[in-house]
Amino acid sequence: MAGDRSGRLIFHAKFCMLFFMSGQTVHIKSFGCQMNKLDTALVTSALREAGFGFTENVKEADAVLINTCSVREHAEQRVLSHLGHLKHIKEKKPDMVVGVVGCMAQRLGAELLEHDAVDIVCGPAQILQIAELVTEALQDKKKAVAVTEKIRKAKPENQALEEFESACGIDDKAIPAQAFVRAMRGCNKFCTYCIVPYVRGPEVSRPPEAIIEQIKKLADNGVKLVTLLGQAINSYKYQAGDKTYCLADLFRLASEVNGIEWIRFVTSYPQDEFYDEILKAMAELPKVCNYLHMPAQSSSDKILRAMNRNYTAEQYLGLLAKARAMVPGIAIAGDFIVGFPQETEQDFQDTVELVKKARYKNCFVFKYSPRPGTTADKRLEDNIPLEVKRRRNIELLAVQEKVSGESSREFLGRTVRVLVEGLSKKPHLDSAEGQNLPQLVGRTAEDWIVVFNGPESLAGKFAKVKITRVSPLTLFGELSV
Ligand code: 5AD
Ligand code: SF4
């Protein structure tokens, strides 16, 4: 039952037709990062091709798929509590099929089948089998596991997966005119706290022509902003004959695609390799957004060493200075982990100082969460109490909020170009400002969030907004003609 079946499965464009399931409906719930959202979009597309319909209502679904995240324990707990809820639904609807897809499926494998609710376990490299797995589970009522065994030893190039990804549409209409495209799978960095290399496998860069073909198709379907994805995307490296393609080459090729107006990329690892090329291309190519997400994680050299991050705080700040010198106006975002084992108050204060100096647009702060099987979990005791992690988390965010507030104030009175995402979920503007038009949200090329009133028909289009008011993380303004 267990094992990687991708070897005996030859995917071709007509594959999905073999399992045409008219009338059956699927409900998909997705947890986690943008990489996971992209996997969900591919799964949705494959199931649609295979004839499945979709429902927002779990109780109406013939099959429920949960695309999962393992990066922190909390993410896994949310999945488990969702499975508990599905177990109750299954008591009344025993024929309903439940599948766990993604990182948690790869991490726990067959163990997940012990959960009463679970029928299918499907790792991130097996999503090409999803239509087959769901079809078989619905027909035969048999449980199935499809994960990669010994994932770090698996051959990194997975031809079947690449063909699947290239052939599948990216079925993600969540934000009009925007889409994600994977540049790389997996990760070889082995930061000691991180589960990703163990659940997403070795690093592999996708062929540039496959990436560009996808971008062309997306542009033909009205996509204007494409975000290239990779765990350490600035390591992108693809050898074709004598030529080694790096991320800067992808920028050049993607810039030539008509219809694409903005190109973003996440996430960058602080390293010298390709850095100058990437920044130079960013400065030269108008379509490449001046935005860099480059996590520092900590500013204590002792902690950085324990995390296996291959730079010092000084080197990291040097990389930021270079980015600002080569790309004036660049917006930089960061990630931090607080409460890593043995992080003293002084180590944490070093991080506070770095956040003040780095002048991020925004940063994400996470409490260290030990992940089973990682080096940090095996070798280091999780010795920072939860209250201390919480306090450090709040303190760091407060420091960043002040920095963000100073940066956002510089926008007052300026007019910015935004790509409109759609209706704003939160009511930010009071009705006096409302002019009877709904409240929209968009982002600048540098990823600043902008809220303003305008017609809903602007969703997926570019607009100019004059900034009249700011909060640390949001700019507010008026549509200008
Ligand atoms: N605990 C807390 N945060 C983590 N991250 C990755 N692994 C862990 C962990 N075990 C954070 C890092 C990374 C972001 C995606 O998640 O900051 O950049
Ligand atoms: Fe995890 Fe480090 Fe790879 Fe990022 S670079 S996915 S933190 S191992």
mmCIF file with all atom_site columns, N, CA and C in Angstrom, residues 114-169:
data_model
loop_
_atom_site.group_PDB
_atom_site.id
_atom_site.type_symbol
_atom_site.label_atom_id
_atom_site.label_alt_id
_atom_site.label_comp_id
_atom_site.label_asym_id
_atom_site.label_entity_id
_atom_site.label_seq_id
_atom_site.pdbx_PDB_ins_code
_atom_site.Cartn_x
_atom_site.Cartn_y
_atom_site.Cartn_z
_atom_site.occupancy
_atom_site.B_iso_or_equiv
_atom_site.pdbx_formal_charge
_atom_site.auth_seq_id
_atom_site.auth_comp_id
_atom_site.auth_asym_id
_atom_site.auth_atom_id
_atom_site.pdbx_PDB_model_num
ATOM 1   N N  . GLU A 1 114 ? -4.196  6.049  10.506  1.00 0.00 ? 114 GLU A N  1
ATOM 2   C CA . GLU A 1 114 ? -4.752  5.595  11.788  1.00 0.00 ? 114 GLU A CA 1
ATOM 3   C C  . GLU A 1 114 ? -5.871  6.518  12.254  1.00 0.00 ? 114 GLU A C  1
ATOM 4   N N  . HIS A 1 115 ? -5.893  7.728  11.716  1.00 0.00 ? 115 HIS A N  1
ATOM 5   C CA . HIS A 1 115 ? -6.982  8.644  12.057  1.00 0.00 ? 115 HIS A CA 1
ATOM 6   C C  . HIS A 1 115 ? -8.254  8.139  11.377  1.00 0.00 ? 115 HIS A C  1
ATOM 7   N N  . ASP A 1 116 ? -9.337  8.030  12.154  1.00 0.00 ? 116 ASP A N  1
ATOM 8   C CA . ASP A 1 116 ? -10.579 7.460  11.609  1.00 0.00 ? 116 ASP A CA 1
ATOM 9   C C  . ASP A 1 116 ? -11.066 8.148  10.342  1.00 0.00 ? 116 ASP A C  1
ATOM 10  N N  . ALA A 1 117 ? -10.788 9.456  10.239  1.00 0.00 ? 117 ALA A N  1
ATOM 11  C CA . ALA A 1 117 ? -11.363 10.203 9.108   1.00 0.00 ? 117 ALA A CA 1
ATOM 12  C C  . ALA A 1 117 ? -10.596 10.003 7.806   1.00 0.00 ? 117 ALA A C  1
ATOM 13  N N  . VAL A 1 118 ? -9.333  9.584  7.898   1.00 0.00 ? 118 VAL A N  1
ATOM 14  C CA . VAL A 1 118 ? -8.462  9.696  6.707   1.00 0.00 ? 118 VAL A CA 1
ATOM 15  C C  . VAL A 1 118 ? -8.497  8.458  5.797   1.00 0.00 ? 118 VAL A C  1
ATOM 16  N N  . ASP A 1 119 ? -8.714  8.701  4.496   1.00 0.00 ? 119 ASP A N  1
ATOM 17  C CA . ASP A 1 119 ? -8.702  7.615  3.505   1.00 0.00 ? 119 ASP A CA 1
ATOM 18  C C  . ASP A 1 119 ? -7.481  7.678  2.589   1.00 0.00 ? 119 ASP A C  1
ATOM 19  N N  . ILE A 1 120 ? -7.019  8.920  2.305   1.00 0.00 ? 120 ILE A N  1
ATOM 20  C CA . ILE A 1 120 ? -5.913  9.082  1.345   1.00 0.00 ? 120 ILE A CA 1
ATOM 21  C C  . ILE A 1 120 ? -4.827  9.947  1.980   1.00 0.00 ? 120 ILE A C  1
ATOM 22  N N  . VAL A 1 121 ? -3.573  9.535  1.779   1.00 0.00 ? 121 VAL A N  1
ATOM 23  C CA . VAL A 1 121 ? -2.432  10.349 2.214   1.00 0.00 ? 121 VAL A CA 1
ATOM 24  C C  . VAL A 1 121 ? -1.581  10.566 0.967   1.00 0.00 ? 121 VAL A C  1
ATOM 25  N N  . CYS A 1 122 ? -1.366  11.834 0.600   1.00 0.00 ? 122 CYS A N  1
ATOM 26  C CA . CYS A 1 122 ? -0.696  12.116 -0.684  1.00 0.00 ? 122 CYS A CA 1
ATOM 27  C C  . CYS A 1 122 ? 0.337   13.219 -0.500  1.00 0.00 ? 122 CYS A C  1
ATOM 28  N N  . GLY A 1 123 ? 1.620   12.874 -0.674  1.00 0.00 ? 123 GLY A N  1
ATOM 29  C CA . GLY A 1 123 ? 2.703   13.843 -0.474  1.00 0.00 ? 123 GLY A CA 1
ATOM 30  C C  . GLY A 1 123 ? 2.764   14.889 -1.591  1.00 0.00 ? 123 GLY A C  1
ATOM 31  N N  . PRO A 1 124 ? 3.556   15.943 -1.390  1.00 0.00 ? 124 PRO A N  1
ATOM 32  C CA . PRO A 1 124 ? 3.619   17.014 -2.398  1.00 0.00 ? 124 PRO A CA 1
ATOM 33  C C  . PRO A 1 124 ? 4.127   16.536 -3.764  1.00 0.00 ? 124 PRO A C  1
ATOM 34  N N  . ALA A 1 125 ? 4.973   15.496 -3.768  1.00 0.00 ? 125 ALA A N  1
ATOM 35  C CA . ALA A 1 125 ? 5.486   15.021 -5.062  1.00 0.00 ? 125 ALA A CA 1
ATOM 36  C C  . ALA A 1 125 ? 4.533   14.034 -5.720  1.00 0.00 ? 125 ALA A C  1
ATOM 37  N N  . GLN A 1 126 ? 3.427   13.728 -5.056  1.00 0.00 ? 126 GLN A N  1
ATOM 38  C CA . GLN A 1 126 ? 2.480   12.748 -5.614  1.00 0.00 ? 126 GLN A CA 1
ATOM 39  C C  . GLN A 1 126 ? 1.191   13.411 -6.073  1.00 0.00 ? 126 GLN A C  1
ATOM 40  N N  . ILE A 1 127 ? 1.134   14.742 -6.078  1.00 0.00 ? 127 ILE A N  1
ATOM 41  C CA . ILE A 1 127 ? -0.145  15.380 -6.416  1.00 0.00 ? 127 ILE A CA 1
ATOM 42  C C  . ILE A 1 127 ? -0.587  15.049 -7.841  1.00 0.00 ? 127 ILE A C  1
ATOM 43  N N  . LEU A 1 128 ? 0.341   14.606 -8.678  1.00 0.00 ? 128 LEU A N  1
ATOM 44  C CA . LEU A 1 128 ? -0.052  14.199 -10.036 1.00 0.00 ? 128 LEU A CA 1
ATOM 45  C C  . LEU A 1 128 ? -0.965  12.975 -10.014 1.00 0.00 ? 128 LEU A C  1
ATOM 46  N N  . GLN A 1 129 ? -0.976  12.258 -8.890  1.00 0.00 ? 129 GLN A N  1
ATOM 47  C CA . GLN A 1 129 ? -1.833  11.062 -8.795  1.00 0.00 ? 129 GLN A CA 1
ATOM 48  C C  . GLN A 1 129 ? -3.180  11.355 -8.145  1.00 0.00 ? 129 GLN A C  1
ATOM 49  N N  . ILE A 1 130 ? -3.437  12.633 -7.843  1.00 0.00 ? 130 ILE A N  1
ATOM 50  C CA . ILE A 1 130 ? -4.573  12.915 -6.972  1.00 0.00 ? 130 ILE A CA 1
ATOM 51  C C  . ILE A 1 130 ? -5.908  12.471 -7.565  1.00 0.00 ? 130 ILE A C  1
ATOM 52  N N  . ALA A 1 131 ? -6.105  12.691 -8.892  1.00 0.00 ? 131 ALA A N  1
ATOM 53  C CA . ALA A 1 131 ? -7.389  12.313 -9.495  1.00 0.00 ? 131 ALA A CA 1
ATOM 54  C C  . ALA A 1 131 ? -7.582  10.801 -9.405  1.00 0.00 ? 131 ALA A C  1
ATOM 55  N N  . GLU A 1 132 ? -6.501  10.071 -9.654  1.00 0.00 ? 132 GLU A N  1
ATOM 56  C CA . GLU A 1 132 ? -6.553  8.605  -9.587  1.00 0.00 ? 132 GLU A CA 1
ATOM 57  C C  . GLU A 1 132 ? -6.851  8.146  -8.151  1.00 0.00 ? 132 GLU A C  1
ATOM 58  N N  . LEU A 1 133 ? -6.157  8.764  -7.193  1.00 0.00 ? 133 LEU A N  1
ATOM 59  C CA . LEU A 1 133 ? -6.337  8.363  -5.788  1.00 0.00 ? 133 LEU A CA 1
ATOM 60  C C  . LEU A 1 133 ? -7.765  8.615  -5.313  1.00 0.00 ? 133 LEU A C  1
ATOM 61  N N  . VAL A 1 134 ? -8.301  9.789  -5.658  1.00 0.00 ? 134 VAL A N  1
ATOM 62  C CA . VAL A 1 134 ? -9.666  10.120 -5.203  1.00 0.00 ? 134 VAL A CA 1
ATOM 63  C C  . VAL A 1 134 ? -10.668 9.205  -5.891  1.00 0.00 ? 134 VAL A C  1
ATOM 64  N N  . THR A 1 135 ? -10.476 8.977  -7.190  1.00 0.00 ? 135 THR A N  1
ATOM 65  C CA . THR A 1 135 ? -11.390 8.114  -7.939  1.00 0.00 ? 135 THR A CA 1
ATOM 66  C C  . THR A 1 135 ? -11.411 6.705  -7.344  1.00 0.00 ? 135 THR A C  1
ATOM 67  N N  . GLU A 1 136 ? -10.214 6.174  -7.107  1.00 0.00 ? 136 GLU A N  1
ATOM 68  C CA . GLU A 1 136 ? -10.142 4.803  -6.557  1.00 0.00 ? 136 GLU A CA 1
ATOM 69  C C  . GLU A 1 136 ? -10.763 4.729  -5.175  1.00 0.00 ? 136 GLU A C  1
ATOM 70  N N  . ALA A 1 137 ? -10.507 5.756  -4.374  1.00 0.00 ? 137 ALA A N  1
ATOM 71  C CA . ALA A 1 137 ? -11.061 5.730  -3.005  1.00 0.00 ? 137 ALA A CA 1
ATOM 72  C C  . ALA A 1 137 ? -12.586 5.796  -3.048  1.00 0.00 ? 137 ALA A C  1
ATOM 73  N N  . LEU A 1 138 ? -13.124 6.600  -3.973  1.00 0.00 ? 138 LEU A N  1
ATOM 74  C CA . LEU A 1 138 ? -14.589 6.707  -4.067  1.00 0.00 ? 138 LEU A CA 1
ATOM 75  C C  . LEU A 1 138 ? -15.189 5.392  -4.565  1.00 0.00 ? 138 LEU A C  1
ATOM 76  N N  . GLN A 1 139 ? -14.480 4.750  -5.522  1.00 0.00 ? 139 GLN A N  1
ATOM 77  C CA . GLN A 1 139 ? -15.031 3.525  -6.117  1.00 0.00 ? 139 GLN A CA 1
ATOM 78  C C  . GLN A 1 139 ? -14.818 2.303  -5.240  1.00 0.00 ? 139 GLN A C  1
ATOM 79  N N  . ASP A 1 140 ? -13.607 2.154  -4.743  1.00 0.00 ? 140 ASP A N  1
ATOM 80  C CA . ASP A 1 140 ? -13.252 0.889  -4.081  1.00 0.00 ? 140 ASP A CA 1
ATOM 81  C C  . ASP A 1 140 ? -13.301 0.957  -2.564  1.00 0.00 ? 140 ASP A C  1
ATOM 82  N N  . LYS A 1 141 ? -13.488 2.174  -2.024  1.00 0.00 ? 141 LYS A N  1
ATOM 83  C CA . LYS A 1 141 ? -13.518 2.367  -0.559  1.00 0.00 ? 141 LYS A CA 1
ATOM 84  C C  . LYS A 1 141 ? -12.237 1.832  0.100   1.00 0.00 ? 141 LYS A C  1
ATOM 85  N N  . LYS A 1 142 ? -11.134 1.921  -0.634  1.00 0.00 ? 142 LYS A N  1
ATOM 86  C CA . LYS A 1 142 ? -9.869  1.454  -0.056  1.00 0.00 ? 142 LYS A CA 1
ATOM 87  C C  . LYS A 1 142 ? -9.011  2.638  0.357   1.00 0.00 ? 142 LYS A C  1
ATOM 88  N N  . LYS A 1 143 ? -8.238  2.448  1.429   1.00 0.00 ? 143 LYS A N  1
ATOM 89  C CA . LYS A 1 143 ? -7.349  3.519  1.860   1.00 0.00 ? 143 LYS A CA 1
ATOM 90  C C  . LYS A 1 143 ? -6.048  3.450  1.050   1.00 0.00 ? 143 LYS A C  1
ATOM 91  N N  . ALA A 1 144 ? -5.412  4.596  0.843   1.00 0.00 ? 144 ALA A N  1
ATOM 92  C CA . ALA A 1 144 ? -4.171  4.591  0.049   1.00 0.00 ? 144 ALA A CA 1
ATOM 93  C C  . ALA A 1 144 ? -3.186  5.630  0.547   1.00 0.00 ? 144 ALA A C  1
ATOM 94  N N  . VAL A 1 145 ? -1.904  5.255  0.464   1.00 0.00 ? 145 VAL A N  1
ATOM 95  C CA . VAL A 1 145 ? -0.831  6.204  0.806   1.00 0.00 ? 145 VAL A CA 1
ATOM 96  C C  . VAL A 1 145 ? 0.070   6.368  -0.408  1.00 0.00 ? 145 VAL A C  1
ATOM 97  N N  . ALA A 1 146 ? 0.327   7.607  -0.800  1.00 0.00 ? 146 ALA A N  1
ATOM 98  C CA . ALA A 1 146 ? 1.299   7.866  -1.870  1.00 0.00 ? 146 ALA A CA 1
ATOM 99  C C  . ALA A 1 146 ? 2.242   8.950  -1.361  1.00 0.00 ? 146 ALA A C  1
ATOM 100 N N  . VAL A 1 147 ? 3.402   8.542  -0.928  1.00 0.00 ? 147 VAL A N  1
ATOM 101 C CA . VAL A 1 147 ? 4.428   9.484  -0.462  1.00 0.00 ? 147 VAL A CA 1
ATOM 102 C C  . VAL A 1 147 ? 5.770   9.013  -1.031  1.00 0.00 ? 147 VAL A C  1
ATOM 103 N N  . THR A 1 148 ? 6.780   9.876  -0.938  1.00 0.00 ? 148 THR A N  1
ATOM 104 C CA . THR A 1 148 ? 8.099   9.477  -1.432  1.00 0.00 ? 148 THR A CA 1
ATOM 105 C C  . THR A 1 148 ? 8.887   8.868  -0.281  1.00 0.00 ? 148 THR A C  1
ATOM 106 N N  . GLU A 1 149 ? 9.337   7.632  -0.456  1.00 0.00 ? 149 GLU A N  1
ATOM 107 C CA . GLU A 1 149 ? 10.169  7.036  0.590   1.00 0.00 ? 149 GLU A CA 1
ATOM 108 C C  . GLU A 1 149 ? 11.585  7.561  0.469   1.00 0.00 ? 149 GLU A C  1
ATOM 109 N N  . LYS A 1 150 ? 12.261  7.710  1.590   1.00 0.00 ? 150 LYS A N  1
ATOM 110 C CA . LYS A 1 150 ? 13.643  8.220  1.620   1.00 0.00 ? 150 LYS A CA 1
ATOM 111 C C  . LYS A 1 150 ? 13.767  9.459  0.725   1.00 0.00 ? 150 LYS A C  1
ATOM 112 N N  . ILE A 1 151 ? 13.022  10.464 1.069   1.00 0.00 ? 151 ILE A N  1
ATOM 113 C CA . ILE A 1 151 ? 12.872  11.620 0.166   1.00 0.00 ? 151 ILE A CA 1
ATOM 114 C C  . ILE A 1 151 ? 14.204  12.308 -0.150  1.00 0.00 ? 151 ILE A C  1
ATOM 115 N N  . ARG A 1 152 ? 15.134  12.333 0.814   1.00 0.00 ? 152 ARG A N  1
ATOM 116 C CA . ARG A 1 152 ? 16.411  13.012 0.545   1.00 0.00 ? 152 ARG A CA 1
ATOM 117 C C  . ARG A 1 152 ? 17.278  12.208 -0.417  1.00 0.00 ? 152 ARG A C  1
ATOM 118 N N  . LYS A 1 153 ? 16.961  10.917 -0.557  1.00 0.00 ? 153 LYS A N  1
ATOM 119 C CA . LYS A 1 153 ? 17.757  10.091 -1.468  1.00 0.00 ? 153 LYS A CA 1
ATOM 120 C C  . LYS A 1 153 ? 17.072  9.974  -2.824  1.00 0.00 ? 153 LYS A C  1
ATOM 121 N N  . ALA A 1 154 ? 15.833  10.463 -2.916  1.00 0.00 ? 154 ALA A N  1
ATOM 122 C CA . ALA A 1 154 ? 15.094  10.334 -4.174  1.00 0.00 ? 154 ALA A CA 1
ATOM 123 C C  . ALA A 1 154 ? 15.792  11.163 -5.240  1.00 0.00 ? 154 ALA A C  1
ATOM 124 N N  . LYS A 1 155 ? 15.689  10.693 -6.472  1.00 0.00 ? 155 LYS A N  1
ATOM 125 C CA . LYS A 1 155 ? 16.289  11.445 -7.582  1.00 0.00 ? 155 LYS A CA 1
ATOM 126 C C  . LYS A 1 155 ? 15.581  12.802 -7.638  1.00 0.00 ? 155 LYS A C  1
ATOM 127 N N  . PRO A 1 156 ? 16.354  13.892 -7.597  1.00 0.00 ? 156 PRO A N  1
ATOM 128 C CA . PRO A 1 156 ? 15.651  15.179 -7.505  1.00 0.00 ? 156 PRO A CA 1
ATOM 129 C C  . PRO A 1 156 ? 14.774  15.492 -8.716  1.00 0.00 ? 156 PRO A C  1
ATOM 130 N N  . GLU A 1 157 ? 15.268  15.182 -9.936  1.00 0.00 ? 157 GLU A N  1
ATOM 131 C CA . GLU A 1 157 ? 14.431  15.476 -11.098 1.00 0.00 ? 157 GLU A CA 1
ATOM 132 C C  . GLU A 1 157 ? 13.314  14.439 -11.155 1.00 0.00 ? 157 GLU A C  1
ATOM 133 N N  . ASN A 1 158 ? 12.114  14.910 -11.160 1.00 0.00 ? 158 ASN A N  1
ATOM 134 C CA . ASN A 1 158 ? 10.976  14.013 -11.201 1.00 0.00 ? 158 ASN A CA 1
ATOM 135 C C  . ASN A 1 158 ? 10.216  14.358 -12.481 1.00 0.00 ? 158 ASN A C  1
ATOM 136 N N  . GLN A 1 159 ? 10.530  13.580 -13.536 1.00 0.00 ? 159 GLN A N  1
ATOM 137 C CA . GLN A 1 159 ? 10.015  13.911 -14.867 1.00 0.00 ? 159 GLN A CA 1
ATOM 138 C C  . GLN A 1 159 ? 8.485   13.914 -14.894 1.00 0.00 ? 159 GLN A C  1
ATOM 139 N N  . ALA A 1 160 ? 7.898   12.905 -14.222 1.00 0.00 ? 160 ALA A N  1
ATOM 140 C CA . ALA A 1 160 ? 6.428   12.814 -14.242 1.00 0.00 ? 160 ALA A CA 1
ATOM 141 C C  . ALA A 1 160 ? 5.806   14.034 -13.572 1.00 0.00 ? 160 ALA A C  1
ATOM 142 N N  . LEU A 1 161 ? 6.408   14.461 -12.449 1.00 0.00 ? 161 LEU A N  1
ATOM 143 C CA . LEU A 1 161 ? 5.875   15.616 -11.732 1.00 0.00 ? 161 LEU A CA 1
ATOM 144 C C  . LEU A 1 161 ? 6.040   16.885 -12.571 1.00 0.00 ? 161 LEU A C  1
ATOM 145 N N  . GLU A 1 162 ? 7.202   16.994 -13.229 1.00 0.00 ? 162 GLU A N  1
ATOM 146 C CA . GLU A 1 162 ? 7.453   18.174 -14.065 1.00 0.00 ? 162 GLU A CA 1
ATOM 147 C C  . GLU A 1 162 ? 6.431   18.224 -15.210 1.00 0.00 ? 162 GLU A C  1
ATOM 148 N N  . GLU A 1 163 ? 6.181   17.067 -15.830 1.00 0.00 ? 163 GLU A N  1
ATOM 149 C CA . GLU A 1 163 ? 5.209   17.055 -16.938 1.00 0.00 ? 163 GLU A CA 1
ATOM 150 C C  . GLU A 1 163 ? 3.816   17.422 -16.441 1.00 0.00 ? 163 GLU A C  1
ATOM 151 N N  . PHE A 1 164 ? 3.477   16.908 -15.273 1.00 0.00 ? 164 PHE A N  1
ATOM 152 C CA . PHE A 1 164 ? 2.174   17.230 -14.686 1.00 0.00 ? 164 PHE A CA 1
ATOM 153 C C  . PHE A 1 164 ? 2.057   18.739 -14.460 1.00 0.00 ? 164 PHE A C  1
ATOM 154 N N  . GLU A 1 165 ? 3.099   19.290 -13.821 1.00 0.00 ? 165 GLU A N  1
ATOM 155 C CA . GLU A 1 165 ? 3.045   20.715 -13.482 1.00 0.00 ? 165 GLU A CA 1
ATOM 156 C C  . GLU A 1 165 ? 2.979   21.580 -14.738 1.00 0.00 ? 165 GLU A C  1
ATOM 157 N N  . SER A 1 166 ? 3.763   21.213 -15.754 1.00 0.00 ? 166 SER A N  1
ATOM 158 C CA . SER A 1 166 ? 3.763   22.003 -16.989 1.00 0.00 ? 166 SER A CA 1
ATOM 159 C C  . SER A 1 166 ? 2.427   21.908 -17.710 1.00 0.00 ? 166 SER A C  1
ATOM 160 N N  . ALA A 1 167 ? 1.810   20.703 -17.659 1.00 0.00 ? 167 ALA A N  1
ATOM 161 C CA . ALA A 1 167 ? 0.576   20.503 -18.430 1.00 0.00 ? 167 ALA A CA 1
ATOM 162 C C  . ALA A 1 167 ? -0.647  21.074 -17.724 1.00 0.00 ? 167 ALA A C  1
ATOM 163 N N  . CYS A 1 168 ? -0.620  21.081 -16.389 1.00 0.00 ? 168 CYS A N  1
ATOM 164 C CA . CYS A 1 168 ? -1.789  21.512 -15.619 1.00 0.00 ? 168 CYS A CA 1
ATOM 165 C C  . CYS A 1 168 ? -1.966  23.018 -15.713 1.00 0.00 ? 168 CYS A C  1
ATOM 166 N N  . GLY A 1 169 ? -3.200  23.432 -15.786 1.00 0.00 ? 169 GLY A N  1
ATOM 167 C CA . GLY A 1 169 ? -3.462  24.868 -15.654 1.00 0.00 ? 169 GLY A CA 1
ATOM 168 C C  . GLY A 1 169 ? -3.244  25.243 -14.196 1.00 0.00 ? 169 GLY A C  1
#
